[in-house]
PDB file of C-alpha atoms in Angstrom:
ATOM      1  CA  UNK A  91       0.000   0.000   0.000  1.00 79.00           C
ATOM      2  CA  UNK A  92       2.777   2.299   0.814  1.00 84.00           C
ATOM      3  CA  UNK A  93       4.725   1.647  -2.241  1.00 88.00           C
ATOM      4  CA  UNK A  94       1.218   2.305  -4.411  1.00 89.00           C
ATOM      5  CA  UNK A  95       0.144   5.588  -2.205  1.00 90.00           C
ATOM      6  CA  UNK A  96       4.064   7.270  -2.829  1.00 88.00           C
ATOM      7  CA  UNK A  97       3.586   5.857  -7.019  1.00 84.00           C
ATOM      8  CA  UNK A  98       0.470   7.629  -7.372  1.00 88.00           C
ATOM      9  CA  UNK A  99       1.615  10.620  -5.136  1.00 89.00           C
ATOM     10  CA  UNK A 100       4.587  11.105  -8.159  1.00 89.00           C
ATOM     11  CA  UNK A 101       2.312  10.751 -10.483  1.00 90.00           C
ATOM     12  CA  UNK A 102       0.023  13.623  -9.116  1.00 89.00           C
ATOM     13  CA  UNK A 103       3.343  15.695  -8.616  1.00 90.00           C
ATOM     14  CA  UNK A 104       4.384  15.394 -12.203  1.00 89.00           C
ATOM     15  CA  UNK A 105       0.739  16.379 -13.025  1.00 90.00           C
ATOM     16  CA  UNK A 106       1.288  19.519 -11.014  1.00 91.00           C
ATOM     17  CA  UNK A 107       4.693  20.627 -12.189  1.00 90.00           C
ATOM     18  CA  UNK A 108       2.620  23.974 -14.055  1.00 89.00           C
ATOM     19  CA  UNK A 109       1.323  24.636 -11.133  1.00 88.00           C
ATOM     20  CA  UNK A 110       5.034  24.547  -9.086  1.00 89.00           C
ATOM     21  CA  UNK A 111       6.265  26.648 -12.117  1.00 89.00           C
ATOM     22  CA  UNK A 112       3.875  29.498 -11.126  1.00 87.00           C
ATOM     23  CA  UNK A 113       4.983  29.308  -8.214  1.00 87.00           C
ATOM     24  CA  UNK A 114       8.968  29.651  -8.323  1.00 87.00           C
ATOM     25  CA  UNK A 115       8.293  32.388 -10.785  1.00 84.00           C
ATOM     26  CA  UNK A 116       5.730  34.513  -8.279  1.00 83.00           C
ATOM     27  CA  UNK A 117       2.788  34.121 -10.041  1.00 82.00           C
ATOM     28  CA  UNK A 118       0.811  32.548  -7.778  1.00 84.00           C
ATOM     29  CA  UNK A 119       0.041  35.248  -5.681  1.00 82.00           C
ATOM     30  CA  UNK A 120      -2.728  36.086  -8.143  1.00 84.00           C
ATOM     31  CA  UNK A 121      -4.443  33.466  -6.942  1.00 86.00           C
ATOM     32  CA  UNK A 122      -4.693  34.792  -3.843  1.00 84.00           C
ATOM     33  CA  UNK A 123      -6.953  37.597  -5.039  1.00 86.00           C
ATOM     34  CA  UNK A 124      -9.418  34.887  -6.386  1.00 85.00           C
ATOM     35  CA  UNK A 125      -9.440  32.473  -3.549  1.00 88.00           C
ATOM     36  CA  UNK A 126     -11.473  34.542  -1.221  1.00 87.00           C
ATOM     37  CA  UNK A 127     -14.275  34.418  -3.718  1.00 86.00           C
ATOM     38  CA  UNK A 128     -14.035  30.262  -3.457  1.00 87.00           C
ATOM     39  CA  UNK A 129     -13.477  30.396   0.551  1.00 89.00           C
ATOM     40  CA  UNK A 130     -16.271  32.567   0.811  1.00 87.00           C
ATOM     41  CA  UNK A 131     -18.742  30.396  -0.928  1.00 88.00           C
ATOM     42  CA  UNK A 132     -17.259  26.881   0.792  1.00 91.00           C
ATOM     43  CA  UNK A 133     -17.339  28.627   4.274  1.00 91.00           C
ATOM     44  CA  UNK A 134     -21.272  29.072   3.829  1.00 91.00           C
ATOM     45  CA  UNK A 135     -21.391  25.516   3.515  1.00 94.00           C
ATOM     46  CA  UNK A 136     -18.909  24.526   5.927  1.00 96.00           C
ATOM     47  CA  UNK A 137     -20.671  26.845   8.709  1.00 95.00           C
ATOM     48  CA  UNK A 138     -24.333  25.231   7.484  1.00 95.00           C
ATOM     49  CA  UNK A 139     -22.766  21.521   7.937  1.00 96.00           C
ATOM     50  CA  UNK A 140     -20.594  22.059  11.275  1.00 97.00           C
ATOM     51  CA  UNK A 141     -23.199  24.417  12.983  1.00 97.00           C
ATOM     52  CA  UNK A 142     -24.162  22.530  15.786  1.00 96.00           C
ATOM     53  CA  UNK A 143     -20.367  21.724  16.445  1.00 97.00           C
ATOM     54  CA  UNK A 144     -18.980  25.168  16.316  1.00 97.00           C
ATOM     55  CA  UNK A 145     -22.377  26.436  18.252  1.00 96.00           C
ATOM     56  CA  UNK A 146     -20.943  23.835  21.463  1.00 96.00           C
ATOM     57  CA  UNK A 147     -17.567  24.504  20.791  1.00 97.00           C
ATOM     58  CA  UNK A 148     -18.073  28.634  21.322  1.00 97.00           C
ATOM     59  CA  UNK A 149     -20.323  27.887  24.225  1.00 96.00           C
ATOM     60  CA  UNK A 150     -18.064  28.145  26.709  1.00 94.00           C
ATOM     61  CA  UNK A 151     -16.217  31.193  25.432  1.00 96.00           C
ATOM     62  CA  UNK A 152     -18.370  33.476  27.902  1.00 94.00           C
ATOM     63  CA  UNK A 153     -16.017  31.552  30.686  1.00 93.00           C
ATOM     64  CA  UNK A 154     -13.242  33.607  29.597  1.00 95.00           C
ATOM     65  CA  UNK A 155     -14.423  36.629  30.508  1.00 91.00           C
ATOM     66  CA  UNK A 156     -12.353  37.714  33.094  1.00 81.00           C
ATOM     67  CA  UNK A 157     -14.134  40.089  35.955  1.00 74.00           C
ATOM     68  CA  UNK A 158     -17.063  41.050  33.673  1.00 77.00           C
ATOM     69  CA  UNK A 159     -15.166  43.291  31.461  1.00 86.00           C
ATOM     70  CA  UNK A 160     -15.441  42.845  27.638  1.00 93.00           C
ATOM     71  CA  UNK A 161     -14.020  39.450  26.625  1.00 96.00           C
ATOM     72  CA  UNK A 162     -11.626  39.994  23.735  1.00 97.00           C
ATOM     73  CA  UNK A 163     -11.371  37.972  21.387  1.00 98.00           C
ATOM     74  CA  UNK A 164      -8.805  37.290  18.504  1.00 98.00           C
ATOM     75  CA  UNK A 165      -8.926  35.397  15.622  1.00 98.00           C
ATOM     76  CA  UNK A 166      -6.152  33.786  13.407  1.00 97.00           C
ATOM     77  CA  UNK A 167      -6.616  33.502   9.852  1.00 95.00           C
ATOM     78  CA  UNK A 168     -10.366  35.283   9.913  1.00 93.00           C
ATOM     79  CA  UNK A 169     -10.876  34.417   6.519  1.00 91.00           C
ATOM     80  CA  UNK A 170     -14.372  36.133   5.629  1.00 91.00           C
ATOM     81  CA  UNK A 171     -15.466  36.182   9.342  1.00 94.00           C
ATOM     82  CA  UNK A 172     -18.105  33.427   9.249  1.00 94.00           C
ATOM     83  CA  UNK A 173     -17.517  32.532  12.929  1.00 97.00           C
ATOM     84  CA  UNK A 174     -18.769  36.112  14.147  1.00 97.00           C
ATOM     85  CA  UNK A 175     -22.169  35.100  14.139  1.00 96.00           C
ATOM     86  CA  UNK A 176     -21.346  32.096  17.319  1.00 97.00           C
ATOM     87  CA  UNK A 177     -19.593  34.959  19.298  1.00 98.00           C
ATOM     88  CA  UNK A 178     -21.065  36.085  22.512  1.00 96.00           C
ATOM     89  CA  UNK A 179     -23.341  39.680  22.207  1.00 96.00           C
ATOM     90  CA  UNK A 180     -20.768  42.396  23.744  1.00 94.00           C
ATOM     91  CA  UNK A 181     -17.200  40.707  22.903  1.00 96.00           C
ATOM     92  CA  UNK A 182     -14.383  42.924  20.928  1.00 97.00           C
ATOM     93  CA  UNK A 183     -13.499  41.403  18.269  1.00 97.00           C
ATOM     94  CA  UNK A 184      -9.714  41.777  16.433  1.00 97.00           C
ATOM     95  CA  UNK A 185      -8.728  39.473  13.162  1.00 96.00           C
ATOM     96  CA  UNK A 186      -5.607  39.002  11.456  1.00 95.00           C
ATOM     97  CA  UNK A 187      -4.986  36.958   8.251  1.00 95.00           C
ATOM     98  CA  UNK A 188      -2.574  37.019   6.055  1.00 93.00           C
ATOM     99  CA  UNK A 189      -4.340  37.680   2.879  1.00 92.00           C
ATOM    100  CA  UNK A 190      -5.073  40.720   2.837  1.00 90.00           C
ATOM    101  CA  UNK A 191      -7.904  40.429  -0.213  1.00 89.00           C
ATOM    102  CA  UNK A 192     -10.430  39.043   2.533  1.00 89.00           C
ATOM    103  CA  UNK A 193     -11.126  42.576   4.035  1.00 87.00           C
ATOM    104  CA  UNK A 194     -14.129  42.954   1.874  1.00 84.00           C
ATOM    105  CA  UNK A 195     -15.970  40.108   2.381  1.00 85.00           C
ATOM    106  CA  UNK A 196     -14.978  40.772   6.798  1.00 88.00           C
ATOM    107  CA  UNK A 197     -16.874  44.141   6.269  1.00 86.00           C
ATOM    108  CA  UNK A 198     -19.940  42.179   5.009  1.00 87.00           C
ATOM    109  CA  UNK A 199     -19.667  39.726   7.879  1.00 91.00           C
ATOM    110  CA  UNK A 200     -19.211  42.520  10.234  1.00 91.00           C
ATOM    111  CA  UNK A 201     -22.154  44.183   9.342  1.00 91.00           C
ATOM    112  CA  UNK A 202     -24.263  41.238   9.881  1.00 92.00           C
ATOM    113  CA  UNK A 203     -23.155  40.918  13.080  1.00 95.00           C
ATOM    114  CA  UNK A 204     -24.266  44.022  15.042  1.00 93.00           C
ATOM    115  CA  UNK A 205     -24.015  41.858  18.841  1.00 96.00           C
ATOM    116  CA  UNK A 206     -19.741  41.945  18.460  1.00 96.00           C
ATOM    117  CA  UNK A 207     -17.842  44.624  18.165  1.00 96.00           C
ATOM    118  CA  UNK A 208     -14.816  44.670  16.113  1.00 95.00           C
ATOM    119  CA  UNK A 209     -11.438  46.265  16.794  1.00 95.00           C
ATOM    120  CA  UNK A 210      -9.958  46.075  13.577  1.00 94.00           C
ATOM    121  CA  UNK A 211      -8.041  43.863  10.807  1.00 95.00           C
ATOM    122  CA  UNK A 212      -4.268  42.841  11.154  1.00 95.00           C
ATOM    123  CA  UNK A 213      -2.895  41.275   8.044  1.00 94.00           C
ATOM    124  CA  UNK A 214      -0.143  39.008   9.002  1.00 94.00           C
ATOM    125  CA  UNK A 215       0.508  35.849   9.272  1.00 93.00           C
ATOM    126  CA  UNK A 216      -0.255  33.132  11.862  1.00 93.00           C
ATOM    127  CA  UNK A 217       3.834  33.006  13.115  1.00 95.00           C
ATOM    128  CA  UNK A 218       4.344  36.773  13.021  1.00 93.00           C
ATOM    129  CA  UNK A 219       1.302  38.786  15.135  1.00 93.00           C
ATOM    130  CA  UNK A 220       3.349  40.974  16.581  1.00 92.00           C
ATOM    131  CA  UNK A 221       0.962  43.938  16.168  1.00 93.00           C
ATOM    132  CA  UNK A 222      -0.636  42.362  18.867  1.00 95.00           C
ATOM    133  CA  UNK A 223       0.496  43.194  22.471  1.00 96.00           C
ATOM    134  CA  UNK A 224       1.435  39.884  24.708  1.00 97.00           C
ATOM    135  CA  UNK A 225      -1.430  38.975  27.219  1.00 96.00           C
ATOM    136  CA  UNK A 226      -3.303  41.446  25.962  1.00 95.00           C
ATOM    137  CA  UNK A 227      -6.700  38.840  24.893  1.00 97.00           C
ATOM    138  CA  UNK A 228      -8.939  36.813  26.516  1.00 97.00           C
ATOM    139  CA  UNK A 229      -9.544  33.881  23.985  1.00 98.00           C
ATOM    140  CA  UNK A 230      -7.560  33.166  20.509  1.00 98.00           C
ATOM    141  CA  UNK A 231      -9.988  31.421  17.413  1.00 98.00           C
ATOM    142  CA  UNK A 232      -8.444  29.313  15.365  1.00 97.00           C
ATOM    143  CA  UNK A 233     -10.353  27.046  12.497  1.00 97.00           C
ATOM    144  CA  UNK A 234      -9.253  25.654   9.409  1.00 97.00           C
ATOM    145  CA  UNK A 235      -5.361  27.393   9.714  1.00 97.00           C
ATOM    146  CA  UNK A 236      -3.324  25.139  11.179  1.00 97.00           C
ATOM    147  CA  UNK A 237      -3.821  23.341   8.044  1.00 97.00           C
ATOM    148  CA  UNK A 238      -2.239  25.913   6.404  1.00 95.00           C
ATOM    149  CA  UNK A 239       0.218  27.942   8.220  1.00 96.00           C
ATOM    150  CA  UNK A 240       4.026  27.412   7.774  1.00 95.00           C
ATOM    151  CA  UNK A 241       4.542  26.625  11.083  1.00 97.00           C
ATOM    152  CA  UNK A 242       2.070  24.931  13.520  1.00 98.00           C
ATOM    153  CA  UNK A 243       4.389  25.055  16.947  1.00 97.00           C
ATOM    154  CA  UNK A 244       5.380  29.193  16.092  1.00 97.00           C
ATOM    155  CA  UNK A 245       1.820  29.761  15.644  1.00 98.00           C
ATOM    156  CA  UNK A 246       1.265  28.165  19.269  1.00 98.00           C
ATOM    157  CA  UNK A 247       3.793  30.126  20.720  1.00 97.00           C
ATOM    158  CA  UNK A 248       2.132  33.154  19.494  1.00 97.00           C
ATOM    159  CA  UNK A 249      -1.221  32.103  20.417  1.00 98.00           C
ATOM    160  CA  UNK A 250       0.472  31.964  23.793  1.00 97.00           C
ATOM    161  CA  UNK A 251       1.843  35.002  23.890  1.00 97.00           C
ATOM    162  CA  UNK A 252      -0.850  37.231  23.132  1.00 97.00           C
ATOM    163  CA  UNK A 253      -2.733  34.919  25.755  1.00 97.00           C
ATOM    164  CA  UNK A 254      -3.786  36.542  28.796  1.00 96.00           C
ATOM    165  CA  UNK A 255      -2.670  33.966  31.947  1.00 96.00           C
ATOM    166  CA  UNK A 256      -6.229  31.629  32.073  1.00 96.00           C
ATOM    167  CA  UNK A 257      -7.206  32.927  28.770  1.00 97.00           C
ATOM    168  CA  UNK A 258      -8.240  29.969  26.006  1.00 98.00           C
ATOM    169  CA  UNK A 259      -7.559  28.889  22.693  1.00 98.00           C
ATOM    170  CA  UNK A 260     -10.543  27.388  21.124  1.00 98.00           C
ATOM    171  CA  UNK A 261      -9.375  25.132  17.727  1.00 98.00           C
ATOM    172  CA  UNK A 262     -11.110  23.260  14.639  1.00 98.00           C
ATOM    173  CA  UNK A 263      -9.099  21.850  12.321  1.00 98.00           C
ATOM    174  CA  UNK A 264      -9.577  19.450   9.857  1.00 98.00           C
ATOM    175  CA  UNK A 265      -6.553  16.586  10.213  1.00 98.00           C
ATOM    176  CA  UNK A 266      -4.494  13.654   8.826  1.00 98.00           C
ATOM    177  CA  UNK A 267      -6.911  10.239   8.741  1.00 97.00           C
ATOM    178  CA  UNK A 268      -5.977   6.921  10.429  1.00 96.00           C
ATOM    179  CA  UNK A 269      -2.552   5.319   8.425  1.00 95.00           C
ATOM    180  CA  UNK A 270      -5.041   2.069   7.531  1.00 91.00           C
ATOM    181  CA  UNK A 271      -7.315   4.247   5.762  1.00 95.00           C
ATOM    182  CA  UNK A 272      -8.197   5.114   2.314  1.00 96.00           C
ATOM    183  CA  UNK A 273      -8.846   7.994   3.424  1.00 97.00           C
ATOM    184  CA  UNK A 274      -5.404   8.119   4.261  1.00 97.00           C
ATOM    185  CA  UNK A 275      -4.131   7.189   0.901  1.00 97.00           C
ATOM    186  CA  UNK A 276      -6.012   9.888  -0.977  1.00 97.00           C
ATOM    187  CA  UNK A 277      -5.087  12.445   1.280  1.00 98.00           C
ATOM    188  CA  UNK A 278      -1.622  11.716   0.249  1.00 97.00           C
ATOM    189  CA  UNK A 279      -2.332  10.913  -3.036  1.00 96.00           C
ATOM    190  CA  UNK A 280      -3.878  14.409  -3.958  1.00 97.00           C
ATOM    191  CA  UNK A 281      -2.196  16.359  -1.242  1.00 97.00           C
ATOM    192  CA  UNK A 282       0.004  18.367  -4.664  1.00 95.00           C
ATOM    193  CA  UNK A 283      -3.042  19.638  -6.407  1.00 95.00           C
ATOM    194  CA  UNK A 284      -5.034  20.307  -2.778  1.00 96.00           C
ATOM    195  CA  UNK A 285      -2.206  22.626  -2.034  1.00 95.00           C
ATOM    196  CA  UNK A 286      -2.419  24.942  -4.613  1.00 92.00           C
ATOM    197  CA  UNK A 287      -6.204  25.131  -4.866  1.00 90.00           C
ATOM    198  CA  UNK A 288      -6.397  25.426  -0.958  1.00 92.00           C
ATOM    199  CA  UNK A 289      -3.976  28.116  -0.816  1.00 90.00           C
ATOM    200  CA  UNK A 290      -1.647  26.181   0.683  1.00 92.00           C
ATOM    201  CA  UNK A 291      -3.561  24.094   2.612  1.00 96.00           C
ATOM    202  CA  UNK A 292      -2.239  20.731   3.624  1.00 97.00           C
ATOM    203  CA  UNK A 293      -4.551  17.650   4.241  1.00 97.00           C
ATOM    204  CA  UNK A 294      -1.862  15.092   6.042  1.00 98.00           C
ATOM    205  CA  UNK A 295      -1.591  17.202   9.141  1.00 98.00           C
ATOM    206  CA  UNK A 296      -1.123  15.583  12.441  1.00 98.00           C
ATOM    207  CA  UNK A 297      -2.307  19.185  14.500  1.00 98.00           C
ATOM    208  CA  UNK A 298      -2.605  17.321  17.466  1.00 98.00           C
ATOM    209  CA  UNK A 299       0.953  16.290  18.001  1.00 98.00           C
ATOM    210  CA  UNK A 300       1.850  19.865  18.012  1.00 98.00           C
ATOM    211  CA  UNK A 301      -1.275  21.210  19.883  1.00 98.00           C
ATOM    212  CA  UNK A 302       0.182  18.848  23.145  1.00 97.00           C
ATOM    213  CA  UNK A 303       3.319  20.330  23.131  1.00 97.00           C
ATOM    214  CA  UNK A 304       2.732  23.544  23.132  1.00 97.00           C
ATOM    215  CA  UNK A 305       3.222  23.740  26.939  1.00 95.00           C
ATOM    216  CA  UNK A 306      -1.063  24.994  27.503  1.00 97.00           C
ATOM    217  CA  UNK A 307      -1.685  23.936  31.074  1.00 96.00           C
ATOM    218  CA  UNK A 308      -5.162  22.666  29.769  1.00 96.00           C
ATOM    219  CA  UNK A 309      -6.091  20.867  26.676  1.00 97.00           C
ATOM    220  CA  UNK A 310      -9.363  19.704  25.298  1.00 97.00           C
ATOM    221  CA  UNK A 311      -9.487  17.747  22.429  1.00 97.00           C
ATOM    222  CA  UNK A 312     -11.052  15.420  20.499  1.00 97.00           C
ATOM    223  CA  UNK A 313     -11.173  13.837  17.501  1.00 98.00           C
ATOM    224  CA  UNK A 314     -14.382  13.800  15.210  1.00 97.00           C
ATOM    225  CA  UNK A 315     -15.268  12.271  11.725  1.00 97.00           C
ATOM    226  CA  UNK A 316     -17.095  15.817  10.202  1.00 97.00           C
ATOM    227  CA  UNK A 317     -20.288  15.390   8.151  1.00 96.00           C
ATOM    228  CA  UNK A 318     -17.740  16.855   4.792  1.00 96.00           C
ATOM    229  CA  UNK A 319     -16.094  15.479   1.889  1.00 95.00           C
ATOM    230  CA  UNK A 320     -14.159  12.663   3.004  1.00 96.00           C
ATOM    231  CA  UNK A 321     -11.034  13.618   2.789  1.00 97.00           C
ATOM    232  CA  UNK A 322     -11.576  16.459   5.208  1.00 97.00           C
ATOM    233  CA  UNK A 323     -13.634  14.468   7.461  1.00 97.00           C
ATOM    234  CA  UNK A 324     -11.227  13.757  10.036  1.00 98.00           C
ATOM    235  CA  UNK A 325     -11.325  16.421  12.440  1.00 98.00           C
ATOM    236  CA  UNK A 326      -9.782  17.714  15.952  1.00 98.00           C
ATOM    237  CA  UNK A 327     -12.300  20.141  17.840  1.00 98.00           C
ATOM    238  CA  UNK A 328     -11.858  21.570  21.466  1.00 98.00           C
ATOM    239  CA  UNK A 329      -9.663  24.315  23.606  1.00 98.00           C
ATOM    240  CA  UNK A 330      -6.737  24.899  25.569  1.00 98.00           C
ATOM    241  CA  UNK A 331      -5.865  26.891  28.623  1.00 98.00           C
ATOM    242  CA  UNK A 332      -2.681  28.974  28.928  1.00 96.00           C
TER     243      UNK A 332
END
């Protein structure tokens, strides 16, 4: 199986050698003034199959509100802001993402969601925040990035910085499948072509591994087979505590 899965993994690289052309010469980035258009139409559908998930998930994100002051929130990789509407009524609200062409498809979402207030947009990127002051928020957001940033553990250790002490970091990401699966074997099989069209996204993550390492005194997770296209359906969903 292993030989077959890296065989067919070549094959789908060789297939994608255009596509790794545009991208040694720079010319990719002009994809990254279309994809928002695509992210903005999956997320819809994402958000309409994982409701009831993300609605427990953000339950508890009142918790974090530390002596009845506003509970801050920030959120990595924002995308087109389709988590605002699961945000408790009153909480600030600051995003960062590194693409800067999602701003105005945010605007829409944050004028659809009069019950948060938002701070303002940040574009960087999931390893770099440091626009943001340490311990200076009361929950991080984080869903569907880890998949996609260049480095999961940096990213951690800036989630952790910007962490207040007792302030959470609430996670859904969509991960690697078991090793016996096919699921598995397609994930690696059409991981070269997923890349490019998912901006980068990569679908043989293990985000666990790095999520209980990252030193949180707390960690919540568990693992959960989404109702989505199977080779997404593997997920992690829960929160740590710093």
């Amino acid at each position: 199986m292993a030989l077959i899965m890296a065989f067919c993994t070549l094959i789908f690289n060789v297939l994608c050698l255009p596509l790794h052309l545009i991208k040694a010469l720079g010319m990719y980035e002009i994809y990254k003034r279309v994809f928002p258009i695509c992210w903005y139409r999956c997320s819809i559908i994402y958000n309409n199959k994982m409701h009831d998930k993300k609605k427990e998930l953000f339950r508890s994100l009142p918790e974090f509100n530390r002596h009845g002051k506003q509970l801050t929130i920030l959120e990595i990789g924002c995308g087109t802001g389709t988590n605002f509407q699961f945000y408790p009524p009153g909480c600030k609200v600051i995003c960062t993402d590194p693409n800067p062409h999602f701003k105005k498809y945010l605007k829409s979402s944050v004028e659809g969601n009069d019950h948060i207030t938002f701070d303002r947009f940040v574009v960087a990127s999931g390893e770099d925040m440091g626009a943001i002051e340490s311990e200076s928020v009361d929950v991080v957001v984080c869903t569907l990035v880890l998949c996609s940033v260049n480095n999961i553990s940096k990213t951690l250790q800036e989630t952790r910085r910007m962490l207040r002490p007792g302030g959470g970091f609430f996670f859904m990401e969509h991960v690697v499948g078991e090793p016996s699966s096919w699921t598995y074997f397609f994930q690696h099989v059409l991981q070269p072509p997923w890349y490019y069209f998912g901006d980068g996204c990569e679908i043989v993550r293990d985000t666990w591994k790095p999520l209980e390492a990252a030193g949180f005194s707390d960690l919540k997770l568990k693992h959960v087979e989404a109702p989505l296209l199977f080779l997404i359906k593997p997920h992690i969903i829960g929160y740590a505590v710093k």
